[in-house]
């Protein structure tokens, strides 16, 4: 289960690293990928970063987290309990399971993942006692949540040139209303599904220019990878129309990851 951290309680260092993850997500968006990016940080230095590459390689397993992990493990063998992952969207069930298996210490994310979230939105992978073969890890959400949501909405407004049947999207309008996170008394998100709470208007700069990091260590790994469609029709992001965006399947916990090419980028 994740803990929602209100903006006034968020650490400036965590926010700075989340900016790095947003920078990777912006790069994914510029390459017609679902805009999810991540950065792995150890001892105040970025040791790997990645973005979604699922469309580029026709591979549903190329989420940002897994892309980074592949490059991390040779030089940083598990457990990775001294490492923090910053990712723009709550890890899906597959990624949340992988993070637990490598012994990650902490995960900080932007917006929740109501359809595939593995840190409490759908399944409590990160801290469930039923998965006692691997240590639990801390998960905290809400860091630049609005920016992460807007990035995803911008993606679903864009035209997919590789779609079998391109959809007309010229009339679609970017929604900037974002509902607050309903939480319990201890800041645990009770649900990321729509509630009766009226959405609040937020002034969000679109597009948001996120500066390239000056904090990146010269010895760190810059993967420039990507993450799969972790979010899609998440009510937190907001469906763009009545048609559901097709999602890539989720690998069940404990299954073997097979690099089976997809027939093509899905819209």
PDB file of C-alpha atoms in Angstrom, residues 193 238 261:
ATOM      1  CA  UNK A 193     -11.517   5.961  -8.710  1.00  0.00           C
ATOM      2  CA  UNK A 238      -9.795  11.013 -17.409  1.00  0.00           C
ATOM      3  CA  UNK A 261       6.606  -8.723 -30.182  1.00  0.00           C
TER       4      UNK A 261
END
